[in-house]
Each structure stands twice: as structure tokens, then as C-alpha cells.
C-alpha atoms as one frame of an Amber mdcrd trajectory, in Angstrom:
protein
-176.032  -8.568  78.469-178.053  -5.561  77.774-178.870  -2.870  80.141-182.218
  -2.631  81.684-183.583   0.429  79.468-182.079  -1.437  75.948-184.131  -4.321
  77.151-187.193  -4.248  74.672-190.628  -5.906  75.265-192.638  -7.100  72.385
-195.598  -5.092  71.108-198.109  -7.446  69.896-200.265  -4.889  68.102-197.455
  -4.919  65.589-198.981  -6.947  62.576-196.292  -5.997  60.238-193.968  -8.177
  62.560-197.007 -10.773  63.643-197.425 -12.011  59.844-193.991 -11.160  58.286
-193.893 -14.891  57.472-196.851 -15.145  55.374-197.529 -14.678  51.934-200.543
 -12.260  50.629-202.432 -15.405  49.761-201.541 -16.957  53.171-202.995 -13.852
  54.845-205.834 -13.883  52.665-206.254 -18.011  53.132-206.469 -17.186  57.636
-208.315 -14.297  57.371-211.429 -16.338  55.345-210.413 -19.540  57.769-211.043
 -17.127  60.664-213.867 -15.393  59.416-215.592 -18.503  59.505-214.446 -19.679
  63.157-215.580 -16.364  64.742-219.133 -17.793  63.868-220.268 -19.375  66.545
-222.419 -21.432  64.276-220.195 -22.684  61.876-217.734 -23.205  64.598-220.052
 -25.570  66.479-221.555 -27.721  63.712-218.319 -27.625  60.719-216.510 -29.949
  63.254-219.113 -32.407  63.585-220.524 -32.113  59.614-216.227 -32.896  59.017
-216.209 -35.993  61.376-219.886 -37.476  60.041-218.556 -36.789  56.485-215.420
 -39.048  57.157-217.183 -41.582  58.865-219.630 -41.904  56.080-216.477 -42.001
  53.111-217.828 -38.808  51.647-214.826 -37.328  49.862-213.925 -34.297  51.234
-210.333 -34.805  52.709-209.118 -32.250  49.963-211.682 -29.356  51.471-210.251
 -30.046  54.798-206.861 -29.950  53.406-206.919 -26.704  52.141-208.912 -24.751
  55.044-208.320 -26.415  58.746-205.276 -28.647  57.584-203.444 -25.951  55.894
-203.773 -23.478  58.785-202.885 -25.585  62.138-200.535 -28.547  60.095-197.304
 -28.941  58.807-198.117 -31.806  56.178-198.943 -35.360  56.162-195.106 -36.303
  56.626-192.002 -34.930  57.932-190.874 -33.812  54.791-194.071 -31.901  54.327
-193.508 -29.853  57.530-189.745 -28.669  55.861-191.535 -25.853  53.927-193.238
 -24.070  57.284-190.682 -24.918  59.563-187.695 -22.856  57.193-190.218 -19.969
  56.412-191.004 -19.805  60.347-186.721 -20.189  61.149-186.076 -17.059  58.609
-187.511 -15.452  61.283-185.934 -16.640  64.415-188.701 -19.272  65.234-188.249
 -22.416  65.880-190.052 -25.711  65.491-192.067 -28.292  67.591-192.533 -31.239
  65.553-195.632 -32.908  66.441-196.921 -36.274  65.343-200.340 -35.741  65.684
-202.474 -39.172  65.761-203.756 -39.932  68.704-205.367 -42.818  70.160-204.339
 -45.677  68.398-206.254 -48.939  69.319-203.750 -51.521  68.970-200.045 -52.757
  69.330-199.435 -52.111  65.259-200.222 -48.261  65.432-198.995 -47.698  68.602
-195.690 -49.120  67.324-195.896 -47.387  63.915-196.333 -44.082  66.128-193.529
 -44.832  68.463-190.941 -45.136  65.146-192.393 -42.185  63.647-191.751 -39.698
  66.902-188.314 -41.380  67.165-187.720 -40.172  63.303-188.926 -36.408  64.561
-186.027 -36.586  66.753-183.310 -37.875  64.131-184.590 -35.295  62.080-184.402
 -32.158  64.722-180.963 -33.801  65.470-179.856 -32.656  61.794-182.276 -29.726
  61.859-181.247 -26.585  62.784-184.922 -24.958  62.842-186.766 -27.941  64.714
-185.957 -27.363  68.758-188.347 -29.787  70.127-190.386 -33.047  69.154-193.885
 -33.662  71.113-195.268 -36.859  72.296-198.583 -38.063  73.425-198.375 -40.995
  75.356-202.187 -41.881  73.887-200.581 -42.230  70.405-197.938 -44.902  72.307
-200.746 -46.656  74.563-204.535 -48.037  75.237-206.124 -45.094  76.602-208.051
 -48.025  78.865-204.789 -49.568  79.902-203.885 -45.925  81.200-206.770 -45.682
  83.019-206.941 -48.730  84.365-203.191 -48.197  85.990-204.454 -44.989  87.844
-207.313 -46.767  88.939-205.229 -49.254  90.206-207.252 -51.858  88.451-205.604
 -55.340  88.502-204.027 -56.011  84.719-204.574 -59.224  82.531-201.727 -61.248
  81.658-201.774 -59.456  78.486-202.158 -56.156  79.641-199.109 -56.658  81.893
-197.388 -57.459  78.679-198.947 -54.401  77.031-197.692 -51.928  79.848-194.365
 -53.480  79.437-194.256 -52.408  76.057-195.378 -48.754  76.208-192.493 -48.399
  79.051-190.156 -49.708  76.395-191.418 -47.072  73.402-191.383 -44.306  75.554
-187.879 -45.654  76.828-187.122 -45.382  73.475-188.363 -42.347  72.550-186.206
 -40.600  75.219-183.432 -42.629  74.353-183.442 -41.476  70.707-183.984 -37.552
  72.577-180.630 -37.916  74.341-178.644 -39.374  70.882-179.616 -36.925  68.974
-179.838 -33.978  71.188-183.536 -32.938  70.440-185.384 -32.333  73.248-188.946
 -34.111  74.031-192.287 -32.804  75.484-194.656 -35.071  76.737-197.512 -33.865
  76.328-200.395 -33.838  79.058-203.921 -35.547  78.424-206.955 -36.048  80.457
-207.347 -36.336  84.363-207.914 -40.082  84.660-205.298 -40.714  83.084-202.873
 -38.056  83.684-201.455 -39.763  86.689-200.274 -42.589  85.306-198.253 -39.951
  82.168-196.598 -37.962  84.950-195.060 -41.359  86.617-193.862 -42.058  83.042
-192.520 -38.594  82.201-191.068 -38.346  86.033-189.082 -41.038  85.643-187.571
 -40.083  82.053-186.588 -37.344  82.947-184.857 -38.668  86.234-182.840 -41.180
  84.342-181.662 -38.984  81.559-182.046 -35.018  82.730-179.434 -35.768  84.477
-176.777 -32.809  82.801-179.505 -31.021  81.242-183.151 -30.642  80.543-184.454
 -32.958  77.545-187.418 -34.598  78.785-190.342 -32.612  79.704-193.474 -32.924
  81.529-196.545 -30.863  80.668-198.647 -29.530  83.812-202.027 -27.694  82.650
-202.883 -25.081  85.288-206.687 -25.357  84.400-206.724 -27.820  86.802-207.253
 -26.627  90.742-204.711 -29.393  91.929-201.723 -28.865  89.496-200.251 -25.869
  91.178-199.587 -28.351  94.477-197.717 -30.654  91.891-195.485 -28.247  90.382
-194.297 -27.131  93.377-193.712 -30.920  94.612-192.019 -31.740  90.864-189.400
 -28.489  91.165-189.005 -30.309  95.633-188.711 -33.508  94.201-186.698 -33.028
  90.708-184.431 -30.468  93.245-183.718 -34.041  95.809-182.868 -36.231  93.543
-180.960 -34.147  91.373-182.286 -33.974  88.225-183.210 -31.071  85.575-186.607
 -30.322  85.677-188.186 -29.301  81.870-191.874 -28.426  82.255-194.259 -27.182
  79.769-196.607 -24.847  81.129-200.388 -24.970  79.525-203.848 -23.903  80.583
-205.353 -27.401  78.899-207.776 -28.080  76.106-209.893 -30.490  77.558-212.433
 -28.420  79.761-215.693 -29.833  78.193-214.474 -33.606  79.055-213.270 -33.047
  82.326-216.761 -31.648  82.846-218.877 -33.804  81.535-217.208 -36.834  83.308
-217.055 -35.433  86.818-220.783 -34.852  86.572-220.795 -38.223  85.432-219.255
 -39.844  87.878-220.524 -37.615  90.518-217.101 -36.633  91.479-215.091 -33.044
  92.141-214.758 -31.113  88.620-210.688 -31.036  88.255-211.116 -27.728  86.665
-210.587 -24.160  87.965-213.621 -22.602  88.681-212.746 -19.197  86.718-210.600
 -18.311  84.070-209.295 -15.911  86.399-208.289 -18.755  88.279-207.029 -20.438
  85.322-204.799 -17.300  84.923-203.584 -16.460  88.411-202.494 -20.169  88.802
-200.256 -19.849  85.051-198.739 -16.874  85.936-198.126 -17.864  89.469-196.335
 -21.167  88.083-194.720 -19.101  86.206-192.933 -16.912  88.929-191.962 -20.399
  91.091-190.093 -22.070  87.928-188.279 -18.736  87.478-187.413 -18.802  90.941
-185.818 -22.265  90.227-184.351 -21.643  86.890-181.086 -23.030  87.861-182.494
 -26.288  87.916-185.872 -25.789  86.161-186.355 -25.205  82.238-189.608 -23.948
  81.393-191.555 -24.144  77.919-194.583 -21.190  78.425-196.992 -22.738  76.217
-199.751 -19.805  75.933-201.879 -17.623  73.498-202.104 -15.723  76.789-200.701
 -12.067  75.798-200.780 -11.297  79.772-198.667 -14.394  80.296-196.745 -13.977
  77.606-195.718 -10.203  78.958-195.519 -11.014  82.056-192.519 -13.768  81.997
-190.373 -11.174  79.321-190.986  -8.831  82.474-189.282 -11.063  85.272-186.929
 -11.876  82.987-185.869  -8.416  82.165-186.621  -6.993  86.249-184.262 -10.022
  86.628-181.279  -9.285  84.282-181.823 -13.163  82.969-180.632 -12.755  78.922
-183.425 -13.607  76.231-181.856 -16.207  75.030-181.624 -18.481  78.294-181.741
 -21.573  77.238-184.082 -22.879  80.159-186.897 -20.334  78.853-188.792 -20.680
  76.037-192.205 -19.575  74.124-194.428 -21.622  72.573-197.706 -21.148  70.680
-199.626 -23.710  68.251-198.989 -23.069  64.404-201.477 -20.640  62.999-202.217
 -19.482  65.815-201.255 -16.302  68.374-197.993 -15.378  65.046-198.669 -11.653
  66.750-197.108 -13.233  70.432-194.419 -14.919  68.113-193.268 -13.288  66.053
-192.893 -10.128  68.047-191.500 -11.842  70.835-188.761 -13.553  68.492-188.071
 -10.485  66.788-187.023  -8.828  69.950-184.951 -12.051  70.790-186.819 -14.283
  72.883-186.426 -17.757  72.531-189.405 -18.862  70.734-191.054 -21.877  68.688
-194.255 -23.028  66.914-195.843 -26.517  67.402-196.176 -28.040  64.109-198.338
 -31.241  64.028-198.216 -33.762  60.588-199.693 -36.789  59.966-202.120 -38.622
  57.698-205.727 -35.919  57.493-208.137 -38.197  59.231-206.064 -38.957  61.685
-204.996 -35.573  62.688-208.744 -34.832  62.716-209.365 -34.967  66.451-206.251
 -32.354  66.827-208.210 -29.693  64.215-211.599 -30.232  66.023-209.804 -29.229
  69.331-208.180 -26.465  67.606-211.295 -24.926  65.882-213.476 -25.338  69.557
-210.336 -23.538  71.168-210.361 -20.404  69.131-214.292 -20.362  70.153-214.150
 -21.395  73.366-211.266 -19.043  74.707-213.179 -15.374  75.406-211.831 -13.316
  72.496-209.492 -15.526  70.616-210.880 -16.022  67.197-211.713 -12.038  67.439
-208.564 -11.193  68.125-206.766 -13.474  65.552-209.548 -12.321  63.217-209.042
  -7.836  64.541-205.508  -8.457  63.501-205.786 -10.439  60.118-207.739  -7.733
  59.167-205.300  -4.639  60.039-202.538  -6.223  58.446-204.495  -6.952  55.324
-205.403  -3.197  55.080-201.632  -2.257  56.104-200.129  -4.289  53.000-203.006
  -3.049  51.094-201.737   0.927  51.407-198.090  -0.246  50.649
């Protein structure tokens, strides 16, 4: 273990370190991409002009491919993803493979899903440079059937039958987790149904985080109530003896959760404030490390604060940089200065990668190209440091 003054902190001004990973033309490739997200315009109606144009058949899957797909995905297949995940691991980042089609609409897909997450985790299983697979329960699942459960809504014979089933995919989703050693996230969706994907992911991770974490839950601290939970997950996961693996997120879902509770006439779930947003992550992020015997946490931020912050506790509390129940995560293409500088000083850290078929990963790139607009400063910071590397490599 180091001594306190050898213990180095990341400094994520450091572009040289933030883009060691990508090519001149990959530099070149983000900084245009970016260019064009920091509009505010282009931002707001690309997304939409890219889902009409689908919906319409006009052909322009390969445009998409080689400016939003390129950035944010792996591929369209596992094998695709090989490429980004080895370049990434040459640098001491890991992987998060993510399968990213989402809301399937009937027992075929959601099937076809189910196998392909399951081959994610065969694959990290022989892969040194994937850590984790992701899962979205709304790639496994009716979105209505989910909502219907946490509203309690009495189920059809065939929607009894249909519940039955998603218990047995994510059953064997976590199953395949445990035989091949490759941890799981489960990723966390909207409100209404977020209830019934916490019962799910509770239970998993009872029944097989039993001698270590593998199955994790996702709590998104833009939410005023989610604070309460955590602390009643670590009480509860603490009683019955379990490991407790949590993935710590602000959310991406703000607009929705909006627009609904106005709808509906009900309580916004969401923070009032970023600030509130903020103080609530870093705040969850003190009580897991107070539980880190039992707890593993995944910070899942862009948040340089955040990011700071939790290599500080660890260091004012001696825990090593490579603890295995600690790890950093940020989306690919996105945040490589938190990365890349926090792997290079020899933090655990890994990249979600998502893959899948274009259209389908569509809904994942519109939420990615809002994010960078909608989060104060993100796209001009992304864009700030694109720009000082380029002119660094440029004088060498």
C-alpha cells in the first residue's frame, strides 16, 4: 500500500493522458461530432430529423454510422466491440458491454435480447478487458407489464404467464453472471416502473451475492426519494447477508419524469436543483464507503467533483486503488479526460460500450446527444479539451 503523500490524484486537465487512446483521425472525427452538439440547434432538431428519417426508410443509417454511432458504440455485434474494448484495455480500462435495444414489444425480441446479454457474459468470462455486462430489464420485458405490476394492476392470464417469463430471463441472465464470473448491472429506468426493477434486481442479488458482489442495482440520485432507499438497500442487503453491488448515477430521464408528473398531476420525482442532484451523489457516495465491507460500488459519473471526491476518501482512508468493491465508470466517448487519468494513476476504471443493430440503438444516441446538451457545460467541456489536445499533437 502506498503512503499517503505517494498517493496521486488524477488531473483531468491532462489531455495528453485523456485521449492517449485515440488516433489523430479519431480526435479529429469527436472534435467535428462535438462541434456540432455544442449547438444548441443542431443538438435539438438532428435527433428528431435522424428518427423521422428512419421512420420514413430514407437511407441514411451509414451517416449515422459514421458520426453518433461511431462515437458512443462499440459495433453492431460483439465482435465489433473487440476493436474499442483492446485499444481502451492497453490502457488500463476496462469494458461494460452493453446490449443496447431497448423496448422490445414482444416475447420474440425480448427472448432474442435475453440470449444476446447472456452471450456478453460468456464472452467477458473469456475476456480479460470486458469487467461488466449491462442489462435493461425494458429490453427483457413489456414496459406496460412493468407498469402495470407497480401499479398493482390485476394481470391477464397471459400477462401472468408473461411475468413468469421475464423472472425466468433475468434468472437466467444472473445465472449465466455467476458461471462465468462476469459481473451484471441492471440498469435503472423510469419512475413508474422502477419499483417493480429494484424487486427484481433485490432479489438477484440476494440469491446469488451471496460470497461476492455480481449483481448490481442502479439507484439514480436525481431522484429526491432514492437517497432513503440506498440507505434501506445497504440495512437490508447488511440483514440478510448479502453483498450489496450498486451503481451510482444521476439519471437520464429528467424531461420524462417531468412531463408525466405534470401529467398526472402528481409530485415531480426529481431533485429540484442540480445542486441537489449533486449533494445527494456525493453523499451516497460517503454511506457506501462507509459500508464497503459489504457494499461494492460502481460511480457511474461525468461528474469531475464526484469523480475527485471518492479518489479523496479513498486515499484520506488508506483503501488501495485497486479495491475491488470500487470502481469508475463513464459512457464511451464520453468524459476519456475522468478515465483515462483516473486509470492511469491506478484506479479501477471502465467504459460502457453499447452494440447492437443502428436503429435499434437509436433511442440510446438520442439520449446521449440531449445529455451532452442538457448537462450545464458538458459538450463545452468535451469540446475545450478536444481542442487543446488537437493543438498539443499539432506542436509535436
Amino acid at each position: 500500500m502506498n503512503s499517503f503523500s505517494e498517493y496521486s490524484l488524477p488531473d483531468f486537465n491532462n489531455t495528453e493522458l485523456a485521449f492517449k487512446a485515440r488516433t489523430d483521425a479519431q480526435l479529429k472525427q469527436a472534435l467535428r461530432l462535438f462541434q456540432m452538439i455544442d449547438s444548441p440547434l443542431l443538438a435539438n432538431i438532428g435527433p428528431k430529423l435522424m428518427i423521422y428519417s428512419f421512420e420514413i426508410g430514407l437511407p441514411i443509417e451509414n451517416i449515422v454510422k459514421k458520426t453518433l454511432f461511431q462515437q458512443f458504440c462499440g459495433g453492431t455485434s460483439i465482435e465489433n466491440t473487440v476493436p474499442a474494448s483492446e485499444a481502451m484495455y492497453k490502457y488500463k480500462v476496462k469494458t461494460i458491454l452493453d446490449y443496447s435495444v431497448e423496448g422490445e414489444k414482444n416475447e420474440t425480441g425480448f427472448d432474442e435480447t435475453c440470449r444476446e446479454i447472456i452471450a456478453t457474459l460468456v464472452h467477458g468470462g473469456k475476456t480479460e478487458s470486458v469487467a461488466f455486462t449491462a442489462c435493461k430489464i425494458t429490453g427483457l420485458a413489456s414496459f406496460d407489464l412493468l407498469a402495470k405490476i407497480q401499479a398493482n394492476v390485476q394481470l391477464t392470464p397471459v400477462e401472468v404467464m408473461a411475468w413468469e417469463k421475464v423472472k425466468e430471463r433475468v434468472e437466467a441472465i444472473c445465472n449465466a453472471s455467476v458461471e462465468n464470473n462476469t459481473p451484471v448491472f441492471i440498469d435503472a429506468e423510469e419512475s413508474w416502473i422502477q419499483e417493480t426493477i429494484d424487486a427484481l434486481a433485490e432479489s438477484m442479488m440476494e440469491k446469488y451475492n451471496t460470497t461476492k458482489p455480481l449483481i448490481y442495482t442502479t439507484v439514480q440520485l436525481y431522484r429526491h426519494d432514492r437517497l432513503n432507499y440506498l440507505k434501506e438497500l445497504i440495512r437490508r442487503s447488511e440483514n440478510r447477508k448479502y453483498f450489496l453491488g450498486v451503481k451510482l448515477v444521476r439519471g437520464a430521464y429528467m424531461e420524462k419524469e417531468a412531463e408525466r408528473a405534470a401529467s398526472f398531476s402528481t409530485r415531480n420525482p426529481i431533485q429540484k436543483s442540480k445542486e441537489d442532484t449533486d449533494r445527494d451523489y456525493d453523499f451516497a457516495l460517503e454511506l457506501c464507503m462507509e459500508h464497503l465491507h459489504h457494499v461494492a460500488i460502481c460511480a457511474g459519473t461525468h461528474n469531475e467533483n464526484s469523480s475527485i471526491k471518492l479518489a479523496e476518501m479513498m486515499r484520506e482512508k488508506s483503501i488501495p486503488k485497486n479495491h475491488p468493491h470500487i470502481l469508475f465508470a463513464q459512457l464511451y466517448g464520453m468524459s476519456d479526460h475522468i478515465s483515462f487519468n483516473l486509470s492511469h494513476h491506478g484506479f479501477n476504471v471502465a467504459k460502457y460500450l453499447p452494440y447492437g443493430p443502428v436503429k435499434a440503438v437509436m433511442p440510446y444516441l438520442m439520449r446521449r446527444a440531449q445529455e451532452n446538451t442538457s448537462i450545464s457545460g458538458q459538450s463545452g467541456r468535451e469540446l475545450t479539451l478536444l481542442k487543446k489536445e488537437n493543438r498539443r499533437r499539432k506542436k509535436v
